[in-house]
Amino acid sequence: MVTETALDEVDSGEKRAPLDLRRAGRVVYQRFCDFIAPPHCLVCRMMIGESGSLCSSCWNALRFIEGPCCPRLGIPFPYDPGPGQVSAAALADPPPWHQARSAVAYDDAAKPIVHALKYRDRHESASLMTRLMSRAGAQILAEADLVIPVPLHPLRLWRRRFNQAALIAQRLCVNRPEAFQPLVLRRMRSTRPQVGLDHEARRKNVRGAFVVEERNRIRIAGRRIVLVDDVMTTGATASACTLALQKAGAASIDILTFALVLEPRRLHI
Ligand SMILES: [Zn+2]
């Protein structure tokens, strides 16, 4: 599993000493926090040994998307159909993006991790999600020039105080902060929450809601982009963002989410 500490260790040479000091400081601070408030499982609140993690029971309940999966939609295949094969769902309704990857299936085990970050301000949940997404999206992240979070409308950002997708995207870029670009894609229209809407209603809800302003197009043109979000349900939001980035001249767009709702699509090729 890729951790922020492990990513730091990639640096070497002259940068090593200050990084070690910083890491030592983090460890001391974490030990102090653990003494004051012992770490709990992010889902069931059982006491565990490491903060920002899960107990073994909650960990084992997660459905990791690790085996062969459709490169376009990220949905797992029940068997390996061979390289380059895409799912029937992707053939029937091709997404505008190039590739999609998700770390886990969105179910009752994954939902509390997302909600802990989104609605309970448990930012350590973002660290866990980032670690799993770093592994699931290693290939598309390695090929990307820019990592862009799905933006919130300024009004919702003001209410929530943070954008969960931006928190995750920033952590994904811990080793190359220049790739993190949270401001180039903007949500111009306040959309109603997507929860409870079907695919067509979701598509209409976010159509034209995202834009890359003229002055930011030079930062997008010709670049390979990974778009980051916490959950992908029908892909309507990812599609709307992708179309805005394509309009700005992006060379390619891949999608990386923590969790993927599998139910709208069938697990076959
Ligand atoms: Zn637990």
Coordinates of C-alpha atoms and ligand atoms in Angstrom, one line a residue:
M1 CA 0.0 0.0 0.0
V2 CA 1.3 3.4 -0.9
T3 CA 1.5 5.7 2.1
E4 CA 2.4 9.4 2.3
T5 CA 5.4 8.4 4.3
A6 CA 6.5 5.9 1.6
L7 CA 6.0 8.6 -1.0
D8 CA 8.3 10.9 1.0
E9 CA 10.9 8.2 0.9
V10 CA 11.2 8.5 -2.8
D11 CA 13.1 11.7 -2.2
S12 CA 16.7 11.2 -1.4
G13 CA 20.1 12.9 -1.2
E14 CA 20.2 16.5 0.0
K15 CA 16.5 16.7 0.6
R16 CA 16.7 13.7 2.9
A17 CA 17.6 15.4 6.2
P18 CA 14.8 18.0 6.3
L19 CA 12.3 15.4 5.2
D20 CA 13.4 13.1 8.0
L21 CA 13.0 15.9 10.5
R22 CA 9.6 16.7 9.1
R23 CA 8.6 13.1 9.3
A24 CA 9.9 12.7 12.8
G25 CA 7.9 15.8 13.8
R26 CA 4.7 14.2 12.3
V27 CA 5.3 11.0 14.2
V28 CA 5.8 12.8 17.5
Y29 CA 2.7 14.9 16.9
Q30 CA 0.7 11.8 15.9
R31 CA 1.8 10.0 19.0
F32 CA 0.7 12.9 21.1
C33 CA -2.7 13.0 19.4
D34 CA -3.1 9.2 19.8
F35 CA -2.4 9.7 23.6
I36 CA -5.0 12.4 23.9
A37 CA -7.6 10.7 21.7
P38 CA -6.8 7.1 20.9
P39 CA -7.3 6.1 17.3
H40 CA -10.7 4.6 16.4
C41 CA -11.9 2.7 13.3
L42 CA -13.3 5.3 10.9
V43 CA -16.5 3.2 10.5
C44 CA -17.4 1.3 13.7
R45 CA -15.4 3.4 16.2
M46 CA -13.6 0.4 17.6
M47 CA -10.2 1.3 19.1
I48 CA -7.4 0.4 16.7
G49 CA -3.6 0.9 16.6
E50 CA -3.3 3.5 13.9
S51 CA -5.3 6.6 13.2
G52 CA -7.1 7.2 9.9
S53 CA -7.7 3.5 9.3
L54 CA -10.1 0.6 9.8
C55 CA -10.4 -2.3 12.1
S56 CA -9.8 -5.7 10.4
S57 CA -13.6 -6.4 10.3
C58 CA -14.4 -3.2 8.4
W59 CA -11.4 -3.6 6.2
N60 CA -12.4 -7.1 5.2
A61 CA -15.9 -5.9 4.4
L62 CA -14.7 -3.6 1.6
R63 CA -15.0 -4.9 -1.9
F64 CA -11.7 -3.9 -3.5
I65 CA -11.7 -3.5 -7.3
E66 CA -8.3 -5.1 -7.9
G67 CA -8.8 -7.8 -10.6
P68 CA -9.4 -7.4 -14.3
C69 CA -11.8 -4.6 -15.0
C70 CA -13.2 -2.6 -17.9
P71 CA -10.6 0.0 -18.8
R72 CA -13.3 2.5 -19.8
L73 CA -15.7 2.2 -16.9
G74 CA -13.6 0.6 -14.1
I75 CA -16.2 -2.1 -13.5
P76 CA -14.8 -5.5 -12.5
F77 CA -15.0 -8.4 -14.9
P78 CA -16.0 -11.8 -13.4
Y79 CA -13.1 -13.3 -15.3
D80 CA -10.1 -12.0 -17.3
P81 CA -11.3 -11.4 -20.9
G82 CA -7.8 -10.5 -22.1
P83 CA -6.0 -7.2 -22.7
G84 CA -7.9 -4.3 -24.2
Q85 CA -11.4 -5.8 -23.8
V86 CA -14.1 -3.4 -22.7
S87 CA -17.4 -4.1 -21.0
A88 CA -20.7 -4.3 -22.9
A89 CA -21.9 -1.3 -20.9
A90 CA -18.9 0.8 -22.3
L91 CA -19.6 -0.4 -25.8
A92 CA -23.3 0.4 -25.6
D93 CA -22.8 3.8 -24.1
P94 CA -19.2 4.9 -24.5
P95 CA -18.1 7.4 -21.9
P96 CA -16.4 10.6 -23.1
W97 CA -13.3 10.0 -20.9
H98 CA -10.5 7.6 -21.8
Q99 CA -10.0 5.4 -18.7
A100 CA -11.7 5.1 -15.3
R101 CA -10.4 3.5 -12.1
S102 CA -12.0 3.1 -8.6
A103 CA -10.5 1.6 -5.5
V104 CA -13.6 -0.1 -4.0
A105 CA -17.3 -0.8 -4.8
Y106 CA -19.7 1.7 -3.2
D107 CA -21.7 -0.3 -0.7
D108 CA -22.6 -0.3 2.9
A109 CA -19.0 -0.9 3.8
A110 CA -17.6 2.0 1.8
K111 CA -20.4 4.5 2.3
P112 CA -19.4 5.3 6.0
I113 CA -15.9 6.1 4.9
V114 CA -17.1 8.6 2.3
H115 CA -19.7 10.1 4.7
A116 CA -17.1 10.4 7.5
L117 CA -15.2 12.8 5.3
K118 CA -18.1 14.5 3.6
Y119 CA -20.5 15.0 6.4
R120 CA -18.6 14.5 9.6
D121 CA -15.4 16.4 8.7
R122 CA -13.2 13.4 9.4
H123 CA -10.3 14.4 7.2
E124 CA -8.3 11.4 8.2
S125 CA -10.8 9.5 6.0
A126 CA -9.3 11.3 3.0
S127 CA -5.9 9.9 3.9
L128 CA -7.3 6.4 3.8
M129 CA -9.2 7.0 0.6
T130 CA -6.0 8.5 -1.0
R131 CA -3.9 5.5 0.0
L132 CA -6.3 3.1 -1.7
M133 CA -6.8 5.4 -4.7
S134 CA -3.0 5.7 -5.2
R135 CA -2.8 2.0 -5.6
A136 CA -5.9 1.6 -7.8
G137 CA -5.0 4.5 -10.0
A138 CA -1.2 4.1 -10.0
Q139 CA -1.0 3.7 -13.8
I140 CA -3.2 6.6 -14.8
L141 CA -1.6 8.8 -12.2
A142 CA 1.9 8.0 -13.5
E143 CA 0.8 9.1 -17.0
A144 CA -1.0 12.3 -15.9
D145 CA 0.2 15.8 -16.2
L146 CA -2.5 17.3 -14.0
V147 CA -4.7 16.1 -11.2
I148 CA -8.0 18.0 -11.1
P149 CA -10.8 17.6 -8.5
V150 CA -14.5 17.8 -9.4
P151 CA -15.3 21.3 -8.1
L152 CA -18.0 22.3 -5.8
H153 CA -20.1 25.4 -6.5
P154 CA -18.7 28.3 -4.4
L155 CA -21.9 28.4 -2.3
R156 CA -21.7 24.7 -1.4
L157 CA -18.0 25.1 -0.7
W158 CA -18.8 28.0 1.7
R159 CA -21.4 25.8 3.5
R160 CA -19.2 22.7 3.7
R161 CA -16.0 24.6 4.2
F162 CA -13.9 22.2 2.1
N163 CA -14.2 20.2 -1.1
Q164 CA -13.7 16.5 -0.4
A165 CA -12.5 15.8 -3.9
A166 CA -9.8 18.5 -3.6
L167 CA -8.6 17.2 -0.3
I168 CA -8.1 13.8 -1.9
A169 CA -6.5 15.2 -5.1
Q170 CA -4.1 17.3 -3.1
R171 CA -2.9 14.2 -1.2
L172 CA -2.6 12.3 -4.4
C173 CA -0.1 14.9 -5.5
V174 CA 2.0 14.9 -2.3
N175 CA 5.1 14.1 -4.3
R176 CA 4.5 16.6 -7.2
P177 CA 2.3 19.5 -5.9
E178 CA 2.6 21.3 -9.2
A179 CA 0.3 18.7 -10.8
F180 CA -2.6 19.6 -8.4
Q181 CA -4.8 22.1 -10.1
P182 CA -8.0 22.7 -8.1
L183 CA -9.0 26.1 -9.7
V184 CA -8.9 25.6 -13.5
L185 CA -12.2 23.7 -13.7
R186 CA -15.1 25.6 -12.2
R187 CA -18.7 24.8 -11.3
M188 CA -20.6 27.8 -12.6
R189 CA -24.1 26.6 -11.8
S190 CA -25.4 25.4 -8.4
T191 CA -26.9 22.0 -9.1
R192 CA -29.3 20.1 -6.8
P193 CA -27.7 17.1 -5.0
Q194 CA -27.5 14.1 -7.4
V195 CA -28.7 11.7 -4.6
G196 CA -32.0 10.1 -5.6
L197 CA -31.9 11.1 -9.2
D198 CA -31.8 8.6 -12.1
H199 CA -29.2 8.7 -14.8
E200 CA -31.1 11.0 -17.2
A201 CA -32.1 13.4 -14.4
R202 CA -28.4 13.4 -13.2
R203 CA -27.2 14.1 -16.7
K204 CA -29.7 17.1 -17.1
N205 CA -28.8 18.3 -13.7
V206 CA -25.1 18.8 -14.4
R207 CA -25.2 19.5 -18.1
G208 CA -23.2 22.7 -18.8
A209 CA -22.5 23.2 -15.1
F210 CA -18.7 23.0 -15.5
V211 CA -16.4 25.3 -17.4
V212 CA -12.8 26.1 -18.0
E213 CA -12.5 29.8 -18.2
E214 CA -10.7 31.3 -21.3
R215 CA -7.7 32.4 -19.2
N216 CA -7.2 28.9 -17.9
R217 CA -7.3 27.1 -21.2
I218 CA -3.6 27.4 -21.8
R219 CA -3.1 25.3 -18.6
I220 CA -5.3 22.6 -19.9
A221 CA -4.5 22.4 -23.6
G222 CA -2.6 19.3 -24.6
R223 CA -2.3 18.0 -21.1
R224 CA -3.2 14.5 -19.8
I225 CA -5.6 14.9 -16.9
V226 CA -6.8 12.7 -14.1
L227 CA -10.2 13.9 -12.7
V228 CA -10.7 13.0 -9.1
D229 CA -13.9 12.5 -7.1
D230 CA -15.0 10.5 -4.1
V231 CA -17.8 8.4 -5.7
M232 CA -18.9 7.7 -9.3
T233 CA -22.5 6.7 -9.6
T234 CA -23.8 7.0 -13.1
G235 CA -20.9 9.0 -14.4
A236 CA -23.0 12.1 -15.2
T237 CA -20.8 14.5 -13.2
A238 CA -17.6 13.0 -14.6
S239 CA -19.0 13.3 -18.1
A240 CA -20.0 16.9 -17.7
C241 CA -16.5 17.7 -16.3
T242 CA -14.8 15.7 -19.1
L243 CA -16.7 17.6 -21.8
A244 CA -15.6 20.9 -20.3
L245 CA -12.0 19.8 -20.2
Q246 CA -12.1 18.5 -23.7
K247 CA -13.6 21.8 -24.9
A248 CA -10.5 23.5 -23.3
G249 CA -8.2 21.2 -25.4
A250 CA -7.1 18.5 -22.9
A251 CA -5.2 15.7 -24.6
S252 CA -6.9 13.0 -22.5
I253 CA -9.0 12.7 -19.4
D254 CA -9.0 9.7 -17.0
I255 CA -11.3 9.4 -14.0
L256 CA -10.2 8.2 -10.5
T257 CA -12.7 7.8 -7.7
F258 CA -12.5 6.2 -4.3
A259 CA -15.8 4.2 -4.8
L260 CA -17.8 3.1 -7.8
V261 CA -21.5 2.3 -7.7
L262 CA -21.8 -1.0 -9.6
E263 CA -25.5 -1.6 -9.5
P264 CA -26.4 0.7 -12.5
R265 CA -24.2 -1.5 -14.7
R266 CA -24.0 -5.2 -15.2
L267 CA -20.9 -7.2 -14.3
H268 CA -20.4 -8.7 -17.7
I269 CA -18.5 -8.0 -20.8
Ligands
ZN1 ZN -14.4 -1.0 12.2

